[in-house]
Short mmCIF file of C-alpha atoms in Angstrom, two decimals:
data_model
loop_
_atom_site.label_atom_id
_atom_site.label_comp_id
_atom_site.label_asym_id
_atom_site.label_seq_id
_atom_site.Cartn_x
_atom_site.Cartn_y
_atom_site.Cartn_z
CA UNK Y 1042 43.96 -124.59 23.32
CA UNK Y 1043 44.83 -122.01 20.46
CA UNK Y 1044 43.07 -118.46 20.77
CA UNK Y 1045 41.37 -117.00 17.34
CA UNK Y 1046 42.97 -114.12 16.26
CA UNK Y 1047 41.39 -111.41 14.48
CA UNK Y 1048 42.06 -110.98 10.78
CA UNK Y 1049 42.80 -107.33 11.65
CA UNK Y 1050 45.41 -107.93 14.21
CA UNK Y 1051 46.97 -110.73 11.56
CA UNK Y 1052 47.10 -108.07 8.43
CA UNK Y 1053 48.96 -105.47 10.93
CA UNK Y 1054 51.00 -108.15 11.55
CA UNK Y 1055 52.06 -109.08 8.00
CA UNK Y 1056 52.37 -105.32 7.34
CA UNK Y 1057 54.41 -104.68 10.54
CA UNK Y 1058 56.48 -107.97 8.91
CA UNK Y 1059 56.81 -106.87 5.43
CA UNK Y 1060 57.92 -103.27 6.60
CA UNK Y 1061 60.22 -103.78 9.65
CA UNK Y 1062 58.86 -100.13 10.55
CA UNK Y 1063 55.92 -99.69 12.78
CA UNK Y 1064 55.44 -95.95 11.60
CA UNK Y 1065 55.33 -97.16 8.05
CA UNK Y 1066 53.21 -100.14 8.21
CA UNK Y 1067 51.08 -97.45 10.44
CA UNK Y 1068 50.69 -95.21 7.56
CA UNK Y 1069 49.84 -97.89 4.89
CA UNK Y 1070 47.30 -99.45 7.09
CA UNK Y 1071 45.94 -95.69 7.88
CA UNK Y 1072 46.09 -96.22 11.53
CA UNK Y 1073 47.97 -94.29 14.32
CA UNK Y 1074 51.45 -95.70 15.01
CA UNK Y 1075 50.41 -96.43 19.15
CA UNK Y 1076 47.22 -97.70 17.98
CA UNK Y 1077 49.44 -100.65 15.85
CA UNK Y 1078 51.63 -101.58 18.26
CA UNK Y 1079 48.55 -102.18 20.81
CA UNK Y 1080 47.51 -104.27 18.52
CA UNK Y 1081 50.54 -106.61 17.85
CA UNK Y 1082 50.68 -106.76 21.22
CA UNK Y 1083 47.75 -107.97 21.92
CA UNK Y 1084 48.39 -110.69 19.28
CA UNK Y 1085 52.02 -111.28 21.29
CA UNK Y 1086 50.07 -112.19 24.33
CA UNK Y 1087 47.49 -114.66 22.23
CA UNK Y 1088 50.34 -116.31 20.79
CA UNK Y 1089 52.67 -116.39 24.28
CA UNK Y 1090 55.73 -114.67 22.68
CA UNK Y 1091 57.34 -111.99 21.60
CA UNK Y 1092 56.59 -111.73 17.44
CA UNK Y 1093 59.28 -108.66 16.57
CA UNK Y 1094 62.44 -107.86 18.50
CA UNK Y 1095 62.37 -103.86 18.67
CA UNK Y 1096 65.63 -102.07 19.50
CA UNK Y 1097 67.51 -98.75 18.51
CA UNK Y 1098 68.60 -100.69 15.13
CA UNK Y 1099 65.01 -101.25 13.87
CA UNK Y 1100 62.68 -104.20 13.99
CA UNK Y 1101 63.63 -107.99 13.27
CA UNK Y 1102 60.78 -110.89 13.52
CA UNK Y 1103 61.55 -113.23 16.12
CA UNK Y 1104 61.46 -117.03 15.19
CA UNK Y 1105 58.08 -117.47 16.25
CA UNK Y 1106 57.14 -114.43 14.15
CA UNK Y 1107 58.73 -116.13 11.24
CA UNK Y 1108 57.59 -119.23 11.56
CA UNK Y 1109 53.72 -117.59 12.01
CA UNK Y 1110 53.89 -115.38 9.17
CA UNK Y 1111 53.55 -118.00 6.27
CA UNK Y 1112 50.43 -119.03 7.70
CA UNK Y 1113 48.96 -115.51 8.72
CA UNK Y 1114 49.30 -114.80 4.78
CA UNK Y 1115 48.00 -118.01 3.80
CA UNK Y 1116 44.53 -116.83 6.27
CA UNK Y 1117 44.32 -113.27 4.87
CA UNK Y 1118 44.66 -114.74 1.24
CA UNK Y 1119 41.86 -117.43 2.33
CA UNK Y 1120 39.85 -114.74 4.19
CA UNK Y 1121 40.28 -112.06 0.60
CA UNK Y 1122 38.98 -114.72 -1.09
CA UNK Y 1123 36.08 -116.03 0.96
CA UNK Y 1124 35.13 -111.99 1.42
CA UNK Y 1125 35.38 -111.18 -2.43
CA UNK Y 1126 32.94 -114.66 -3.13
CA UNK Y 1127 30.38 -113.11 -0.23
CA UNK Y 1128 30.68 -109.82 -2.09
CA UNK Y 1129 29.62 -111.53 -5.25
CA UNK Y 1130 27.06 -113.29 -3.89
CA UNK Y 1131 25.42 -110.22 -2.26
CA UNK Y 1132 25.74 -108.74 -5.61
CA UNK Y 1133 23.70 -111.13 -7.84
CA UNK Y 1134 21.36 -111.22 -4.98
CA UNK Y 1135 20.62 -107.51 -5.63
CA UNK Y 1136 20.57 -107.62 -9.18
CA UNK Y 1137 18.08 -107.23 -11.76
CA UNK Y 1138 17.26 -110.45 -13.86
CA UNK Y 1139 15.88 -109.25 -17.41
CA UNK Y 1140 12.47 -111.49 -18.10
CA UNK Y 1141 11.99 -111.49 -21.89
CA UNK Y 1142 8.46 -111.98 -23.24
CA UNK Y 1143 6.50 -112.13 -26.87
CA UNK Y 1144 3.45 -112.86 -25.24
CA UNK Y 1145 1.84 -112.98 -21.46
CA UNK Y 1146 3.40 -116.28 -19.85
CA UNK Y 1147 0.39 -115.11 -16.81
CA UNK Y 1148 -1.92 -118.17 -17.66
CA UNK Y 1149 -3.29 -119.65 -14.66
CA UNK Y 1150 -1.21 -117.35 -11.82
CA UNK Y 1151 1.96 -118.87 -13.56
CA UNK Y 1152 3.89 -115.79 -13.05
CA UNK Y 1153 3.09 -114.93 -9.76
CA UNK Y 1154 4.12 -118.55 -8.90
CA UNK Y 1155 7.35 -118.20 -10.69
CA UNK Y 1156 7.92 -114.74 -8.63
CA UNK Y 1157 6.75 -115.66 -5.35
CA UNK Y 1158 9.53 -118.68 -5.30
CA UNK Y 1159 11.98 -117.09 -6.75
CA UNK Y 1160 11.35 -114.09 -4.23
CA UNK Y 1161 12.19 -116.29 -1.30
CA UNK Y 1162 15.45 -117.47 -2.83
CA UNK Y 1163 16.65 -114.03 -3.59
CA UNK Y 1164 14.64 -111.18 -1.70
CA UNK Y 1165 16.76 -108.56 -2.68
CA UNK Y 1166 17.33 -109.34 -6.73
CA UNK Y 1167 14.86 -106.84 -9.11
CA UNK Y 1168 12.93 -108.78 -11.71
CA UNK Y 1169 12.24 -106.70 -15.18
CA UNK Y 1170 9.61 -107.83 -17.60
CA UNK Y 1171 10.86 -107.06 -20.79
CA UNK Y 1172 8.22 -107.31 -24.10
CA UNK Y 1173 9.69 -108.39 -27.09
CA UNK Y 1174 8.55 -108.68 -30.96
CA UNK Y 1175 7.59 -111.12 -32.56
CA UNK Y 1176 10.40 -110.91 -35.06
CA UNK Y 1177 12.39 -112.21 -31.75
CA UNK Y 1178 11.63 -115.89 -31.32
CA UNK Y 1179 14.11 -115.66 -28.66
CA UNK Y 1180 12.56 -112.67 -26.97
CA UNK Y 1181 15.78 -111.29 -26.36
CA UNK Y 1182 17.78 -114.08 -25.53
CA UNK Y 1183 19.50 -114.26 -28.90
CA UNK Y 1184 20.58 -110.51 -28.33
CA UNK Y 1185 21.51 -110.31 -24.85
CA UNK Y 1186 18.29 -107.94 -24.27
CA UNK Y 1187 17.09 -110.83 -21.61
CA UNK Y 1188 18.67 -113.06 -18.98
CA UNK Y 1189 15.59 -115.79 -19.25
CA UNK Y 1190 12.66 -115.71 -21.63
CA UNK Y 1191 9.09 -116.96 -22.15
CA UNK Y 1192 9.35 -118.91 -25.98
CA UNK Y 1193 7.42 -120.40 -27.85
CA UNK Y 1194 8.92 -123.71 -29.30
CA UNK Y 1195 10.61 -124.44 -31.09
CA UNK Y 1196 13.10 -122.15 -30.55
CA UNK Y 1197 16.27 -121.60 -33.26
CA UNK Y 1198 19.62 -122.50 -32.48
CA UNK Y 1199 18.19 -125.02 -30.05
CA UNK Y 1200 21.80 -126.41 -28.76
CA UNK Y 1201 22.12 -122.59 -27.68
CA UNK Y 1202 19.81 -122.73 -25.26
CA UNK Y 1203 18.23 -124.61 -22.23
CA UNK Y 1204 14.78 -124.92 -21.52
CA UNK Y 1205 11.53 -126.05 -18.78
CA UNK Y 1206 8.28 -126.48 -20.73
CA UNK Y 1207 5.79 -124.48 -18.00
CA UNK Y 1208 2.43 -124.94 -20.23
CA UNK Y 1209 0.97 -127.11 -22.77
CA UNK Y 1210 -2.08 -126.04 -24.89
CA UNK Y 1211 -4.18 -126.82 -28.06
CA UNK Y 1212 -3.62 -124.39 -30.92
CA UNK Y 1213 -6.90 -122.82 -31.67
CA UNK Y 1214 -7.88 -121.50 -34.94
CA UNK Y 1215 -9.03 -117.49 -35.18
CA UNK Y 1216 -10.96 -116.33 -37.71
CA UNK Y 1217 -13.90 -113.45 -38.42
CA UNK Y 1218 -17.04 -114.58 -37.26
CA UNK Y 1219 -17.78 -113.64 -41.29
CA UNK Y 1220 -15.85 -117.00 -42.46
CA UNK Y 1221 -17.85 -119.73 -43.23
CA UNK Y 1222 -16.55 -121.99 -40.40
CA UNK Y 1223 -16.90 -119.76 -37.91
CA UNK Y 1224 -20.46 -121.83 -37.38
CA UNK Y 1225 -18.65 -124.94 -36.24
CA UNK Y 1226 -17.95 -126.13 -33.00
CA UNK Y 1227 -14.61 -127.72 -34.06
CA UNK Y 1228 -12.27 -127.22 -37.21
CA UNK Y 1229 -10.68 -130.22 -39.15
CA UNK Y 1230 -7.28 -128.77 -39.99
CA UNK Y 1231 -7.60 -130.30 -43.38
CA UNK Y 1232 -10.27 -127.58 -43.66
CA UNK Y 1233 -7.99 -125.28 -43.51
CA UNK Y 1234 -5.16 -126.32 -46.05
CA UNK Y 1235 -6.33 -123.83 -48.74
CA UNK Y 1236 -7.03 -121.02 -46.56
CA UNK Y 1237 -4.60 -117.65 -46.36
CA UNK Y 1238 -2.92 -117.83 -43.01
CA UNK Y 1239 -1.44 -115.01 -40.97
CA UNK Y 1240 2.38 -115.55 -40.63
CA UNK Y 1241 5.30 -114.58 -38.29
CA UNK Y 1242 7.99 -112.68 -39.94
CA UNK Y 1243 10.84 -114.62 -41.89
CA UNK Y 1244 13.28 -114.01 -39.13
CA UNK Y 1245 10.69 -116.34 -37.05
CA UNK Y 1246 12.33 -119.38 -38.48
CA UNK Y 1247 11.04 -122.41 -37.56
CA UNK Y 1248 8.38 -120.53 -35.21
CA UNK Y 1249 6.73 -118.85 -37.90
CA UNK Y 1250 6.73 -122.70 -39.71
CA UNK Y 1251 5.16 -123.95 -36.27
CA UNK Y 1252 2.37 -121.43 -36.44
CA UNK Y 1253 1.63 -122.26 -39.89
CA UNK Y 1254 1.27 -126.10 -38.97
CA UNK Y 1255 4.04 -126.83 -41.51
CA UNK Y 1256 4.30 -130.34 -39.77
CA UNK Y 1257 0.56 -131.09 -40.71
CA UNK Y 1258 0.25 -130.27 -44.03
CA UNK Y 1259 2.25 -132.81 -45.85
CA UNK Y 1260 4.59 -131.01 -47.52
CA UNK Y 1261 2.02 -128.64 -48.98
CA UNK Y 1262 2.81 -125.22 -48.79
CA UNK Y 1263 1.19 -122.57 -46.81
CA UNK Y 1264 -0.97 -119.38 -48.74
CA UNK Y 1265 0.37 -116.67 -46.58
CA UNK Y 1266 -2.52 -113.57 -46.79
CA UNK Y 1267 0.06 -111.47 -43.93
CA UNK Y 1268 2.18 -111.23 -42.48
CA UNK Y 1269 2.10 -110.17 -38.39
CA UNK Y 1270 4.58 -109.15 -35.59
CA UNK Y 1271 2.19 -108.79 -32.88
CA UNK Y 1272 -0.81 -109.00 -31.22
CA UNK Y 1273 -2.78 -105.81 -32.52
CA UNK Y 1274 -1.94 -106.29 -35.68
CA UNK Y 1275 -2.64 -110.10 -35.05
CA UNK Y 1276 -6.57 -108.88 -34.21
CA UNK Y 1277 -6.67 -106.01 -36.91
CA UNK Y 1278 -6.20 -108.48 -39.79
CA UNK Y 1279 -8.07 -111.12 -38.83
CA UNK Y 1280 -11.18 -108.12 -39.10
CA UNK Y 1281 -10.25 -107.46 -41.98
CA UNK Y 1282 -10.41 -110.40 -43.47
CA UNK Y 1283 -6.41 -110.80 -44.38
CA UNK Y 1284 -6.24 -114.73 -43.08
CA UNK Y 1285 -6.43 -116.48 -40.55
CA UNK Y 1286 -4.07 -117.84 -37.87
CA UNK Y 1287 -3.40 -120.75 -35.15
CA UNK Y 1288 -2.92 -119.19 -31.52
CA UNK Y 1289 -2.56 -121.13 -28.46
CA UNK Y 1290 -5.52 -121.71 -26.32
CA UNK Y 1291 -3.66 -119.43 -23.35
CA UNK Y 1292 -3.53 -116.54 -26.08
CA UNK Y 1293 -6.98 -116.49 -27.56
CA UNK Y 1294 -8.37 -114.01 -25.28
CA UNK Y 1295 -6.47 -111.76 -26.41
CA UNK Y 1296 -7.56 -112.01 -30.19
CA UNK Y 1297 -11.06 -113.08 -30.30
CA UNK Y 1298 -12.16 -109.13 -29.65
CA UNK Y 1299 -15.29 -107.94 -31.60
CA UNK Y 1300 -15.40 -109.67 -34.67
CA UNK Y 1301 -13.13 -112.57 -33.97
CA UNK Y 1302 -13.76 -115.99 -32.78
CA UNK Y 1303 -11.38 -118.96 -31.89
CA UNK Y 1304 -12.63 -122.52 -32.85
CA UNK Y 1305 -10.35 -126.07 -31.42
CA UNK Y 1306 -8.63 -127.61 -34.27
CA UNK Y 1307 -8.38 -131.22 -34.80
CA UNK Y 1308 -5.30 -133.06 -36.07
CA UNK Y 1309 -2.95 -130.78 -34.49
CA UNK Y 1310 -0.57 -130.99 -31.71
CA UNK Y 1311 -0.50 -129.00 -28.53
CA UNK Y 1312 1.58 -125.71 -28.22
CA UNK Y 1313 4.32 -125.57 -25.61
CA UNK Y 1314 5.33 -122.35 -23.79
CA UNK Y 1315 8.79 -122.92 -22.16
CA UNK Y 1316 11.33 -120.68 -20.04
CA UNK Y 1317 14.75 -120.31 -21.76
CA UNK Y 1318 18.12 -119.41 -20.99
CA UNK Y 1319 21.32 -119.53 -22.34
CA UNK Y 1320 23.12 -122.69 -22.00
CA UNK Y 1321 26.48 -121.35 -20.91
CA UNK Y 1322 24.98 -119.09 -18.51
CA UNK Y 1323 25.63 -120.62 -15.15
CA UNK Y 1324 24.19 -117.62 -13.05
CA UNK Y 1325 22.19 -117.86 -9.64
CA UNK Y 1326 19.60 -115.70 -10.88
CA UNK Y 1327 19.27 -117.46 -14.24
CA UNK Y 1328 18.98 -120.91 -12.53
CA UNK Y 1329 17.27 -120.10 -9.62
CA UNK Y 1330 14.13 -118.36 -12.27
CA UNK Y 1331 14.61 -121.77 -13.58
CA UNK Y 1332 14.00 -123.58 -10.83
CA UNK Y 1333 11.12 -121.65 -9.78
CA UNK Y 1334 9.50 -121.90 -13.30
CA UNK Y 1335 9.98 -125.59 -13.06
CA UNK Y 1336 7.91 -125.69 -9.90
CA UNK Y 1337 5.33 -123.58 -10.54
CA UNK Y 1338 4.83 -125.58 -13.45
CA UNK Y 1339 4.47 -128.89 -11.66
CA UNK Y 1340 2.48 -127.08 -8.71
CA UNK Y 1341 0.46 -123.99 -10.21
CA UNK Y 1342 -0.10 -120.95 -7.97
#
């Protein structure tokens, strides 16, 4: 039955072999000379024979030392590798994954879901929540400010990106308790049509056109009576009477302070909040987040 050999006594070996000088192979392995040659022959008696032939001349490998050597390299080259991926590995398990946000993804406990799962995957990683403006429909993903990101969709550049929808939720309609249909119950969007909206900045793109119910309005174009790149400003124009805006249900808390209400809205379709990540970004972290946000989703909390 063959004996395992440690890796250390094999890399003295190769060194003693590539060397043919004990003192030398000693020095570039930062070990005492005696120490070494203990140690080859300790891997001399695992093997059953003699590995170097040592005389006045110098040293010589023996047969069997030739005939092990190709193989000790081919372990130490295995056993580089193999250490080098756990090294990696370790790495990205102590890293920090960059969260980008616009707006609080915490509806319902879903980001202490998300954490708590991805926690037990990777105990050691750091997770940074990063907040974003609303000029960034990517928040941050677009720039490389975030590894993952809480969107809004749609999201531009779509083929750049991969995403898990983790909530779904009727766009509400804010407005000052002062408007006229701040009395009803529910809003027909077509009661809205004429009204000045509050709008995402250009650089938006097809968010700011989401918010602004492009895709209900039948080609007619939007009266735009702001614009807004956040959620203070958001509140501080709907009081004073600038517009109005849609804002998912999850969000309305947020804006219907003193002054403001939120009303449902028929005729429109739900909001979706997703996770996103870059599609050519194959890291652990990344896809592990995803996977957690793809669970909590299915199983809040």
């Amino acid at each position: 039955m063959a004996m395992d050999a440690h890796v250390r006594d094999l890399r003295y070996f190769v060194t003693v072999a590539d060397e043919l000088h004990f003192t030398r192979a000693a020095e570039l392995l930062f070990v005492s000379q005696p120490a070494l040659s203990k140690q080859v022959r300790m891997l001399e008696r695992q093997v059953g024979a003699p590995l170097f032939e040592r005389d006045r001349q110098g040293v010589a490998l023996t047969p069997v030392g030739a005939a092990l050597l190709p193989h000790a390299r081919r372990v130490l080259a295995a056993w580089d590798a193999a250490w080098e991926a756990a090294q990696q590995a370790k790495s990205q398990q102590r890293a920090t994954l960059v969260v980008g946000m616009s707006t609080s993804p915490g509806r319902g406990g879903l980001l202490p879901a998300i954490r708590s799962r991805f926690t037990a995957a990777h105990p050691a990683a750091t997770v940074k929540l990063h907040q974003v403006s609303w000029d960034d429909p990517t928040a941050g993903l677009a720039g490389g400010l975030a590894d993952v990101a809480f969107v809004w969709l749609p999201v531009p550049d779509p083929d750049r990106y991969t995403w898990v929808v983790v909530a779904e939720e009727p766009r509400l309609v804010a407005l000052p308790l002062t408007h006229p249909l701040a009395g009803r119950d529910a809003i027909d969007f077509a009661d809205l049509l004429d009204e000045p909206f509050l709008a995402l900045p250009a650089s938006a793109g097809p968010l700011r056109d989401y918010w602004l119910a492009l895709d209900a309005r039948d080609g007619r174009p939007a009266r735009i009576g702001a614009e807004i790149s956040g959620t203070d400003e958001t509140y501080e124009a709907l009081a004073d009477g600038q517009g109005i805006c849609l804002v998912a249900a999850g969000n309305a808390p947020l804006i219907a302070l003193e002054g403001v209400v939120t009303r449902p809205v028929r005729g429109l379709s739900p909001s979706q909040l997703a996770l996103a990540w870059r599609a050519d970004d194959r890291r652990p972290l990344v896809l592990d987040y995803a996977r957690a946000a793809r669970q909590a989703a299915r199983q809040p909390g």
